[in-house]
Amino acid sequence: MMYADAHKAASHVSGERLWNRLMRLAEIGATAKGGVNRQAMTPEDSQARALMADWARGLGFSVQQDGIGNLFMRRDGRDISRLPIVTGSHLDSQPTGGCFDGVLGVVMALEALEAIQEAGIRTHHPLEIVAWMNEEGSRYGPVCMGSSVYVGRMGLAEACASVASDGAVLGDELPAALAAVAPAEERDFGAPMAAYLESHIEQGPVLEEQGVQLGIVSAIQGIRWFRCEVTGAEAHAGTTPRRMRRDAGQAAMRMIAAMEEAFTDEGDAIRFTVGQFHVDPGSPNVVPGRAAFSIDLRHPDAALLDTLSEQVHAICQEHRGPCQVTVEQVGGVAPVDLAPWMTGVLDDCAAELDVTRMTMPSGAVHDASNMAALCPTAMLFIPSREGISHNEAEWSEPDACRDGARLLAASLVRIDERLSQ
Amino acid sequence: MMYADAHKAASHVSGERLWNRLMRLAEIGATAKGGVNRQAMTPEDSQARALMADWARGLGFSVQQDGIGNLFMRRDGRDISRLPIVTGSHLDSQPTGGCFDGVLGVVMALEALEAIQEAGIRTHHPLEIVAWMNEEGSRYGPVCMGSSVYVGRMGLAEACASVASDGAVLGDELPAALAAVAPAEERDFGAPMAAYLESHIEQGPVLEEQGVQLGIVSAIQGIRWFRCEVTGAEAHAGTTPRRMRRDAGQAAMRMIAAMEEAFTDEGDAIRFTVGQFHVDPGSPNVVPGRAAFSIDLRHPDAALLDTLSEQVHAICQEHRGPCQVTVEQVGGVAPVDLAPWMTGVLDDCAAELDVTRMTMPSGAVHDASNMAALCPTAMLFIPSREGISHNEAEWSEPDACRDGARLLAASLVRIDERLSQ
């Protein structure tokens, strides 16, 4: 009997209804190559938010909006005093984005709540769908702006001062974005939640590789960004023997090779990427006198990330040879632990629904990274074809979207039950 | 008695006279940082050539010039039917060049001939000083233009069509350059020579490192230029595990590391340089989908250079991992063997004069590379401080310049004797 309502909720999920809504939203900002350009604060973004609010109103849900344009759609619970259980993601896209990144999580949330409603389930807690403002940060930085302002990590004034590359100022465009979903009740920043559960495409290739239907996210990887600069001496490629060279390029490559080897872990959880590499002066017949490269280092474990960061410094010094090297950490994001009891609920519900799944860290940052500071938080991943994302070719299978919505509906019911015991 | 005249010639070399001429020429096109800007075909280049011709005329030498502006200054020998023994280098410089590259070889040639003259030695062959036109190729490509036209590797019309980056055409500037040294007899292209002996700064650090006074060049290294392009797949730095990456940057670095190891020879004669390295798209959080790098590979032995070139192809394929690689040879220069009997004369004379020396290949290309196709050819290197060249900080010690002129004067006398036996 424990999973009766969860099963019932899942059984009312309609893959077709979900997919139709997804394709309807894909028309807003559609690009010629089959993707979308629906950047935050644009008319297309407002149109998508307004459509979502209309759908929610059509189901009898109340609509709230906060001062930065985060949009909340509430189905009331039995107990007016309980905090909402919130699920959703974002509607904005990259300039050449796909039809799934963000929007799928919002559409799945709507489908789950509609299924719960059709199943006649009255939850103890209110259930809310959220569409966070400006997750992508492509037009107005930074990423995850809406959730950052909501949890107080960024001030509203600071967000309003953000300038786009075309010179537009966010604060000037915000009133129109807010008006687009009117009438909406006002939502306070930081209004507490009982739990947050975000569905999102994986944006990576692992679920497809492993042949499982869904991913349950255990943690969001922390990131450390480094900038390494190697100084040697320019020399003539013909007249300078190896023993007398101070080749900054070769020294940099030795460092990178040593790190690549040191960071090869059995579980393949460490992400080590050198995405930028420059040698100077960059002439075929001059031994490089300077080299510079970037390091993007990720792992879900904060302590291990500290250890790996120390190794970055040590390995670069160890392999500099006759050159000098400076290693500077230029940024970072702390790992985020998700609520084990919530991932447990997701896993239990998946077992009940006969959905194959795996537990995995998230390699990308999400609004859930912010929400974990506010309330128990979990994430659910839907497979991405070939791991392609931030690309118009992004794709997830309709069946996978439906399976995700089924698991989401069931898990929301179980989370409500767990929180109400 | 064998080296009597050689000793006599060397004893008349004046280091002071040589240095004064060198410093006088350094005034022509002098830069604020102590170097010179005396690019080919400029008024400064013409001024230097005219001054050199005047000095030669002052010693009673006859002046000849060919159609591209190669300048020959002749001291007649006893036998009018014999071919000239020619020594010299070039007067033009890089835009931010030093006071020694090229010009030292011409000034040493003048000093050697003046010393031979003061010693009262009448050689069998005529002795000629040459100043080749446009060795640097910095304003009008290619390098070694004057000697290339002289030996017929390049046509005069092709040289005249060369266009500078400022739009100037060589053929338009040539008449003024030719007029600058008038009156001069006309010299035919390809007019044969008995031998060619070029003095030049080393442009590398080896002589200074080894603590020897002069270098005797055994061969001029051949060069192979390659362009390698590696194709993998762009991927998200956070969501893509190592096992699923096709990282073009890492593949390229593996190839380079393997070549660096394979090309480490005990004698340190192989020159392997990666001067250009690009990864694409060049974003810190994107696994590079493409990488491209240059290879500059040099060795004085043609057969070994062939073997090394095959290894370049093989090693790149071997280490491509999950990526694709294309390796294209984009250019090359064959190694040039210098005349062993001439390097033998240089070595014998150095021993007679108590000059410490070592035998070494030339890592850079010189006009001697062209002349070796025309007649027996040798080269003499003067140490460069810290190996610095093509740079305003270029420097050679006055004593080293004097030692070089002494060896040159002695060797010219011995070469004349050897060719007259």
PDB file of N, CA, C and O in Angstrom, chain A residues 305-362:
ATOM      1  N   LEU A 305      38.564  17.340  -4.022  1.00  0.00           N
ATOM      2  CA  LEU A 305      38.835  18.474  -4.906  1.00  0.00           C
ATOM      3  C   LEU A 305      39.958  19.351  -4.329  1.00  0.00           C
ATOM      4  O   LEU A 305      40.806  19.859  -5.077  1.00  0.00           O
ATOM      5  N   ASP A 306      39.975  19.477  -3.017  1.00  0.00           N
ATOM      6  CA  ASP A 306      41.088  20.189  -2.367  1.00  0.00           C
ATOM      7  C   ASP A 306      42.419  19.480  -2.643  1.00  0.00           C
ATOM      8  O   ASP A 306      43.425  20.108  -2.977  1.00  0.00           O
ATOM      9  N   THR A 307      42.414  18.153  -2.481  1.00  0.00           N
ATOM     10  CA  THR A 307      43.629  17.369  -2.706  1.00  0.00           C
ATOM     11  C   THR A 307      44.094  17.489  -4.156  1.00  0.00           C
ATOM     12  O   THR A 307      45.289  17.689  -4.435  1.00  0.00           O
ATOM     13  N   LEU A 308      43.153  17.372  -5.075  1.00  0.00           N
ATOM     14  CA  LEU A 308      43.497  17.466  -6.502  1.00  0.00           C
ATOM     15  C   LEU A 308      44.067  18.849  -6.819  1.00  0.00           C
ATOM     16  O   LEU A 308      45.014  18.974  -7.599  1.00  0.00           O
ATOM     17  N   SER A 309      43.510  19.875  -6.199  1.00  0.00           N
ATOM     18  CA  SER A 309      43.995  21.231  -6.448  1.00  0.00           C
ATOM     19  C   SER A 309      45.430  21.394  -5.971  1.00  0.00           C
ATOM     20  O   SER A 309      46.249  22.044  -6.629  1.00  0.00           O
ATOM     21  N   GLU A 310      45.733  20.781  -4.821  1.00  0.00           N
ATOM     22  CA  GLU A 310      47.119  20.818  -4.342  1.00  0.00           C
ATOM     23  C   GLU A 310      48.038  20.108  -5.334  1.00  0.00           C
ATOM     24  O   GLU A 310      49.157  20.547  -5.587  1.00  0.00           O
ATOM     25  N   GLN A 311      47.542  19.001  -5.895  1.00  0.00           N
ATOM     26  CA  GLN A 311      48.340  18.267  -6.873  1.00  0.00           C
ATOM     27  C   GLN A 311      48.595  19.103  -8.130  1.00  0.00           C
ATOM     28  O   GLN A 311      49.657  19.005  -8.738  1.00  0.00           O
ATOM     29  N   VAL A 312      47.626  19.903  -8.531  1.00  0.00           N
ATOM     30  CA  VAL A 312      47.824  20.776  -9.703  1.00  0.00           C
ATOM     31  C   VAL A 312      49.063  21.640  -9.477  1.00  0.00           C
ATOM     32  O   VAL A 312      49.968  21.697 -10.328  1.00  0.00           O
ATOM     33  N   HIS A 313      49.112  22.271  -8.321  1.00  0.00           N
ATOM     34  CA  HIS A 313      50.263  23.126  -8.015  1.00  0.00           C
ATOM     35  C   HIS A 313      51.558  22.312  -7.985  1.00  0.00           C
ATOM     36  O   HIS A 313      52.565  22.693  -8.585  1.00  0.00           O
ATOM     37  N   ALA A 314      51.520  21.177  -7.301  1.00  0.00           N
ATOM     38  CA  ALA A 314      52.735  20.387  -7.110  1.00  0.00           C
ATOM     39  C   ALA A 314      53.243  19.817  -8.433  1.00  0.00           C
ATOM     40  O   ALA A 314      54.443  19.860  -8.723  1.00  0.00           O
ATOM     41  N   ILE A 315      52.328  19.285  -9.241  1.00  0.00           N
ATOM     42  CA  ILE A 315      52.740  18.654 -10.503  1.00  0.00           C
ATOM     43  C   ILE A 315      53.313  19.696 -11.459  1.00  0.00           C
ATOM     44  O   ILE A 315      54.304  19.450 -12.144  1.00  0.00           O
ATOM     45  N   CYS A 316      52.705  20.872 -11.508  1.00  0.00           N
ATOM     46  CA  CYS A 316      53.232  21.917 -12.402  1.00  0.00           C
ATOM     47  C   CYS A 316      54.661  22.298 -11.992  1.00  0.00           C
ATOM     48  O   CYS A 316      55.538  22.441 -12.842  1.00  0.00           O
ATOM     49  N   GLN A 317      54.887  22.440 -10.695  1.00  0.00           N
ATOM     50  CA  GLN A 317      56.240  22.787 -10.247  1.00  0.00           C
ATOM     51  C   GLN A 317      57.215  21.646 -10.541  1.00  0.00           C
ATOM     52  O   GLN A 317      58.339  21.874 -10.973  1.00  0.00           O
ATOM     53  N   GLU A 318      56.755  20.418 -10.325  1.00  0.00           N
ATOM     54  CA  GLU A 318      57.624  19.252 -10.485  1.00  0.00           C
ATOM     55  C   GLU A 318      58.095  19.073 -11.926  1.00  0.00           C
ATOM     56  O   GLU A 318      59.195  18.595 -12.157  1.00  0.00           O
ATOM     57  N   HIS A 319      57.260  19.446 -12.878  1.00  0.00           N
ATOM     58  CA  HIS A 319      57.571  19.190 -14.283  1.00  0.00           C
ATOM     59  C   HIS A 319      57.961  20.433 -15.067  1.00  0.00           C
ATOM     60  O   HIS A 319      57.958  20.415 -16.292  1.00  0.00           O
ATOM     61  N   ARG A 320      58.320  21.514 -14.361  1.00  0.00           N
ATOM     62  CA  ARG A 320      58.620  22.745 -15.093  1.00  0.00           C
ATOM     63  C   ARG A 320      59.980  22.698 -15.770  1.00  0.00           C
ATOM     64  O   ARG A 320      60.256  23.498 -16.667  1.00  0.00           O
ATOM     65  N   GLY A 321      60.842  21.766 -15.357  1.00  0.00           N
ATOM     66  CA  GLY A 321      62.164  21.674 -15.981  1.00  0.00           C
ATOM     67  C   GLY A 321      62.909  22.993 -15.834  1.00  0.00           C
ATOM     68  O   GLY A 321      62.933  23.572 -14.745  1.00  0.00           O
ATOM     69  N   PRO A 322      63.507  23.492 -16.915  1.00  0.00           N
ATOM     70  CA  PRO A 322      64.275  24.736 -16.806  1.00  0.00           C
ATOM     71  C   PRO A 322      63.398  25.983 -16.905  1.00  0.00           C
ATOM     72  O   PRO A 322      63.922  27.094 -17.009  1.00  0.00           O
ATOM     73  N   CYS A 323      62.084  25.827 -16.912  1.00  0.00           N
ATOM     74  CA  CYS A 323      61.174  26.977 -17.051  1.00  0.00           C
ATOM     75  C   CYS A 323      60.616  27.387 -15.687  1.00  0.00           C
ATOM     76  O   CYS A 323      60.786  26.693 -14.697  1.00  0.00           O
ATOM     77  N   GLN A 324      59.953  28.506 -15.673  1.00  0.00           N
ATOM     78  CA  GLN A 324      59.221  28.947 -14.496  1.00  0.00           C
ATOM     79  C   GLN A 324      57.741  28.720 -14.755  1.00  0.00           C
ATOM     80  O   GLN A 324      57.307  28.752 -15.895  1.00  0.00           O
ATOM     81  N   VAL A 325      56.972  28.526 -13.684  1.00  0.00           N
ATOM     82  CA  VAL A 325      55.535  28.367 -13.865  1.00  0.00           C
ATOM     83  C   VAL A 325      54.791  29.043 -12.725  1.00  0.00           C
ATOM     84  O   VAL A 325      55.232  29.011 -11.577  1.00  0.00           O
ATOM     85  N   THR A 326      53.698  29.704 -13.072  1.00  0.00           N
ATOM     86  CA  THR A 326      52.785  30.220 -12.059  1.00  0.00           C
ATOM     87  C   THR A 326      51.431  29.548 -12.276  1.00  0.00           C
ATOM     88  O   THR A 326      50.981  29.394 -13.405  1.00  0.00           O
ATOM     89  N   VAL A 327      50.835  29.121 -11.167  1.00  0.00           N
ATOM     90  CA  VAL A 327      49.529  28.460 -11.206  1.00  0.00           C
ATOM     91  C   VAL A 327      48.592  29.286 -10.345  1.00  0.00           C
ATOM     92  O   VAL A 327      48.854  29.487  -9.160  1.00  0.00           O
ATOM     93  N   GLU A 328      47.533  29.774 -10.961  1.00  0.00           N
ATOM     94  CA  GLU A 328      46.608  30.626 -10.220  1.00  0.00           C
ATOM     95  C   GLU A 328      45.206  30.035 -10.301  1.00  0.00           C
ATOM     96  O   GLU A 328      44.734  29.685 -11.389  1.00  0.00           O
ATOM     97  N   GLN A 329      44.568  29.899  -9.146  1.00  0.00           N
ATOM     98  CA  GLN A 329      43.160  29.485  -9.198  1.00  0.00           C
ATOM     99  C   GLN A 329      42.326  30.716  -9.499  1.00  0.00           C
ATOM    100  O   GLN A 329      42.373  31.707  -8.775  1.00  0.00           O
ATOM    101  N   VAL A 330      41.594  30.664 -10.595  1.00  0.00           N
ATOM    102  CA  VAL A 330      40.882  31.865 -11.049  1.00  0.00           C
ATOM    103  C   VAL A 330      39.380  31.776 -10.805  1.00  0.00           C
ATOM    104  O   VAL A 330      38.638  32.688 -11.162  1.00  0.00           O
ATOM    105  N   GLY A 331      38.928  30.699 -10.169  1.00  0.00           N
ATOM    106  CA  GLY A 331      37.512  30.605  -9.858  1.00  0.00           C
ATOM    107  C   GLY A 331      37.186  29.219  -9.371  1.00  0.00           C
ATOM    108  O   GLY A 331      38.024  28.318  -9.410  1.00  0.00           O
ATOM    109  N   GLY A 332      35.965  29.070  -8.908  1.00  0.00           N
ATOM    110  CA  GLY A 332      35.574  27.751  -8.436  1.00  0.00           C
ATOM    111  C   GLY A 332      34.133  27.756  -7.971  1.00  0.00           C
ATOM    112  O   GLY A 332      33.543  28.816  -7.721  1.00  0.00           O
ATOM    113  N   VAL A 333      33.577  26.568  -7.912  1.00  0.00           N
ATOM    114  CA  VAL A 333      32.226  26.376  -7.406  1.00  0.00           C
ATOM    115  C   VAL A 333      32.307  25.187  -6.459  1.00  0.00           C
ATOM    116  O   VAL A 333      32.880  24.156  -6.821  1.00  0.00           O
ATOM    117  N   ALA A 334      31.764  25.349  -5.263  1.00  0.00           N
ATOM    118  CA  ALA A 334      31.828  24.243  -4.292  1.00  0.00           C
ATOM    119  C   ALA A 334      30.907  23.107  -4.732  1.00  0.00           C
ATOM    120  O   ALA A 334      29.858  23.354  -5.340  1.00  0.00           O
ATOM    121  N   PRO A 335      31.278  21.856  -4.443  1.00  0.00           N
ATOM    122  CA  PRO A 335      30.356  20.746  -4.730  1.00  0.00           C
ATOM    123  C   PRO A 335      29.079  20.909  -3.903  1.00  0.00           C
ATOM    124  O   PRO A 335      29.095  21.539  -2.832  1.00  0.00           O
ATOM    125  N   VAL A 336      27.993  20.357  -4.394  1.00  0.00           N
ATOM    126  CA  VAL A 336      26.719  20.429  -3.689  1.00  0.00           C
ATOM    127  C   VAL A 336      26.246  19.009  -3.413  1.00  0.00           C
ATOM    128  O   VAL A 336      26.081  18.210  -4.341  1.00  0.00           O
ATOM    129  N   ASP A 337      26.048  18.699  -2.138  1.00  0.00           N
ATOM    130  CA  ASP A 337      25.480  17.400  -1.781  1.00  0.00           C
ATOM    131  C   ASP A 337      23.966  17.495  -1.835  1.00  0.00           C
ATOM    132  O   ASP A 337      23.377  18.425  -1.272  1.00  0.00           O
ATOM    133  N   LEU A 338      23.343  16.546  -2.501  1.00  0.00           N
ATOM    134  CA  LEU A 338      21.880  16.526  -2.536  1.00  0.00           C
ATOM    135  C   LEU A 338      21.381  15.670  -1.374  1.00  0.00           C
ATOM    136  O   LEU A 338      22.154  14.969  -0.717  1.00  0.00           O
ATOM    137  N   ALA A 339      20.093  15.787  -1.102  1.00  0.00           N
ATOM    138  CA  ALA A 339      19.532  15.132   0.090  1.00  0.00           C
ATOM    139  C   ALA A 339      19.443  13.624  -0.136  1.00  0.00           C
ATOM    140  O   ALA A 339      18.687  13.175  -1.002  1.00  0.00           O
ATOM    141  N   PRO A 340      20.191  12.834   0.655  1.00  0.00           N
ATOM    142  CA  PRO A 340      20.177  11.377   0.437  1.00  0.00           C
ATOM    143  C   PRO A 340      18.775  10.773   0.572  1.00  0.00           C
ATOM    144  O   PRO A 340      18.436   9.852  -0.153  1.00  0.00           O
ATOM    145  N   TRP A 341      17.985  11.310   1.479  1.00  0.00           N
ATOM    146  CA  TRP A 341      16.653  10.709   1.629  1.00  0.00           C
ATOM    147  C   TRP A 341      15.804  10.942   0.387  1.00  0.00           C
ATOM    148  O   TRP A 341      14.985  10.116   0.002  1.00  0.00           O
ATOM    149  N   MET A 342      16.052  12.077  -0.301  1.00  0.00           N
ATOM    150  CA  MET A 342      15.279  12.337  -1.526  1.00  0.00           C
ATOM    151  C   MET A 342      15.753  11.448  -2.680  1.00  0.00           C
ATOM    152  O   MET A 342      14.939  10.919  -3.438  1.00  0.00           O
ATOM    153  N   THR A 343      17.073  11.304  -2.814  1.00  0.00           N
ATOM    154  CA  THR A 343      17.552  10.398  -3.871  1.00  0.00           C
ATOM    155  C   THR A 343      17.100   8.975  -3.566  1.00  0.00           C
ATOM    156  O   THR A 343      16.807   8.207  -4.483  1.00  0.00           O
ATOM    157  N   GLY A 344      16.989   8.667  -2.273  1.00  0.00           N
ATOM    158  CA  GLY A 344      16.451   7.352  -1.890  1.00  0.00           C
ATOM    159  C   GLY A 344      15.006   7.184  -2.336  1.00  0.00           C
ATOM    160  O   GLY A 344      14.617   6.121  -2.851  1.00  0.00           O
ATOM    161  N   VAL A 345      14.211   8.233  -2.163  1.00  0.00           N
ATOM    162  CA  VAL A 345      12.812   8.175  -2.614  1.00  0.00           C
ATOM    163  C   VAL A 345      12.764   7.975  -4.132  1.00  0.00           C
ATOM    164  O   VAL A 345      11.999   7.146  -4.648  1.00  0.00           O
ATOM    165  N   LEU A 346      13.601   8.726  -4.860  1.00  0.00           N
ATOM    166  CA  LEU A 346      13.625   8.584  -6.317  1.00  0.00           C
ATOM    167  C   LEU A 346      13.980   7.150  -6.707  1.00  0.00           C
ATOM    168  O   LEU A 346      13.360   6.562  -7.597  1.00  0.00           O
ATOM    169  N   ASP A 347      14.987   6.599  -6.024  1.00  0.00           N
ATOM    170  CA  ASP A 347      15.426   5.252  -6.368  1.00  0.00           C
ATOM    171  C   ASP A 347      14.344   4.221  -6.043  1.00  0.00           C
ATOM    172  O   ASP A 347      14.079   3.320  -6.843  1.00  0.00           O
ATOM    173  N   ASP A 348      13.721   4.358  -4.891  1.00  0.00           N
ATOM    174  CA  ASP A 348      12.648   3.440  -4.515  1.00  0.00           C
ATOM    175  C   ASP A 348      11.485   3.508  -5.504  1.00  0.00           C
ATOM    176  O   ASP A 348      10.949   2.482  -5.925  1.00  0.00           O
ATOM    177  N   CYS A 349      11.099   4.723  -5.868  1.00  0.00           N
ATOM    178  CA  CYS A 349       9.982   4.882  -6.804  1.00  0.00           C
ATOM    179  C   CYS A 349      10.333   4.298  -8.172  1.00  0.00           C
ATOM    180  O   CYS A 349       9.496   3.689  -8.835  1.00  0.00           O
ATOM    181  N   ALA A 350      11.599   4.500  -8.606  1.00  0.00           N
ATOM    182  CA  ALA A 350      12.030   3.947  -9.893  1.00  0.00           C
ATOM    183  C   ALA A 350      11.928   2.428  -9.862  1.00  0.00           C
ATOM    184  O   ALA A 350      11.482   1.789 -10.824  1.00  0.00           O
ATOM    185  N   ALA A 351      12.315   1.837  -8.719  1.00  0.00           N
ATOM    186  CA  ALA A 351      12.221   0.376  -8.590  1.00  0.00           C
ATOM    187  C   ALA A 351      10.757  -0.058  -8.674  1.00  0.00           C
ATOM    188  O   ALA A 351      10.425  -1.032  -9.362  1.00  0.00           O
ATOM    189  N   GLU A 352       9.907   0.662  -7.986  1.00  0.00           N
ATOM    190  CA  GLU A 352       8.470   0.346  -8.013  1.00  0.00           C
ATOM    191  C   GLU A 352       7.906   0.434  -9.425  1.00  0.00           C
ATOM    192  O   GLU A 352       7.038  -0.341  -9.814  1.00  0.00           O
ATOM    193  N   LEU A 353       8.384   1.415 -10.185  1.00  0.00           N
ATOM    194  CA  LEU A 353       7.843   1.648 -11.535  1.00  0.00           C
ATOM    195  C   LEU A 353       8.590   0.845 -12.592  1.00  0.00           C
ATOM    196  O   LEU A 353       8.347   1.003 -13.783  1.00  0.00           O
ATOM    197  N   ASP A 354       9.558   0.030 -12.140  1.00  0.00           N
ATOM    198  CA  ASP A 354      10.365  -0.762 -13.083  1.00  0.00           C
ATOM    199  C   ASP A 354      11.121   0.110 -14.082  1.00  0.00           C
ATOM    200  O   ASP A 354      11.209  -0.211 -15.272  1.00  0.00           O
ATOM    201  N   VAL A 355      11.649   1.201 -13.612  1.00  0.00           N
ATOM    202  CA  VAL A 355      12.447   2.103 -14.448  1.00  0.00           C
ATOM    203  C   VAL A 355      13.920   1.838 -14.135  1.00  0.00           C
ATOM    204  O   VAL A 355      14.317   1.864 -12.970  1.00  0.00           O
ATOM    205  N   THR A 356      14.724   1.543 -15.184  1.00  0.00           N
ATOM    206  CA  THR A 356      16.159   1.356 -14.933  1.00  0.00           C
ATOM    207  C   THR A 356      16.806   2.719 -14.723  1.00  0.00           C
ATOM    208  O   THR A 356      16.431   3.711 -15.340  1.00  0.00           O
ATOM    209  N   ARG A 357      17.763   2.774 -13.854  1.00  0.00           N
ATOM    210  CA  ARG A 357      18.366   4.067 -13.482  1.00  0.00           C
ATOM    211  C   ARG A 357      19.750   3.844 -12.933  1.00  0.00           C
ATOM    212  O   ARG A 357      20.130   2.721 -12.587  1.00  0.00           O
ATOM    213  N   MET A 358      20.515   4.902 -12.855  1.00  0.00           N
ATOM    214  CA  MET A 358      21.813   4.861 -12.180  1.00  0.00           C
ATOM    215  C   MET A 358      21.988   6.131 -11.377  1.00  0.00           C
ATOM    216  O   MET A 358      21.369   7.168 -11.665  1.00  0.00           O
ATOM    217  N   THR A 359      22.803   6.010 -10.343  1.00  0.00           N
ATOM    218  CA  THR A 359      23.126   7.175  -9.525  1.00  0.00           C
ATOM    219  C   THR A 359      24.389   7.801 -10.090  1.00  0.00           C
ATOM    220  O   THR A 359      25.329   7.094 -10.445  1.00  0.00           O
ATOM    221  N   MET A 360      24.405   9.114 -10.231  1.00  0.00           N
ATOM    222  CA  MET A 360      25.524   9.790 -10.888  1.00  0.00           C
ATOM    223  C   MET A 360      25.634  11.219 -10.379  1.00  0.00           C
ATOM    224  O   MET A 360      24.651  11.807  -9.934  1.00  0.00           O
ATOM    225  N   PRO A 361      26.837  11.788 -10.446  1.00  0.00           N
ATOM    226  CA  PRO A 361      26.941  13.215 -10.132  1.00  0.00           C
ATOM    227  C   PRO A 361      26.498  14.035 -11.345  1.00  0.00           C
ATOM    228  O   PRO A 361      26.491  13.542 -12.468  1.00  0.00           O
ATOM    229  N   SER A 362      26.151  15.272 -11.094  1.00  0.00           N
ATOM    230  CA  SER A 362      25.912  16.206 -12.194  1.00  0.00           C
ATOM    231  C   SER A 362      27.221  16.905 -12.517  1.00  0.00           C
ATOM    232  O   SER A 362      27.880  17.451 -11.629  1.00  0.00           O
TER     233      SER A 362
END
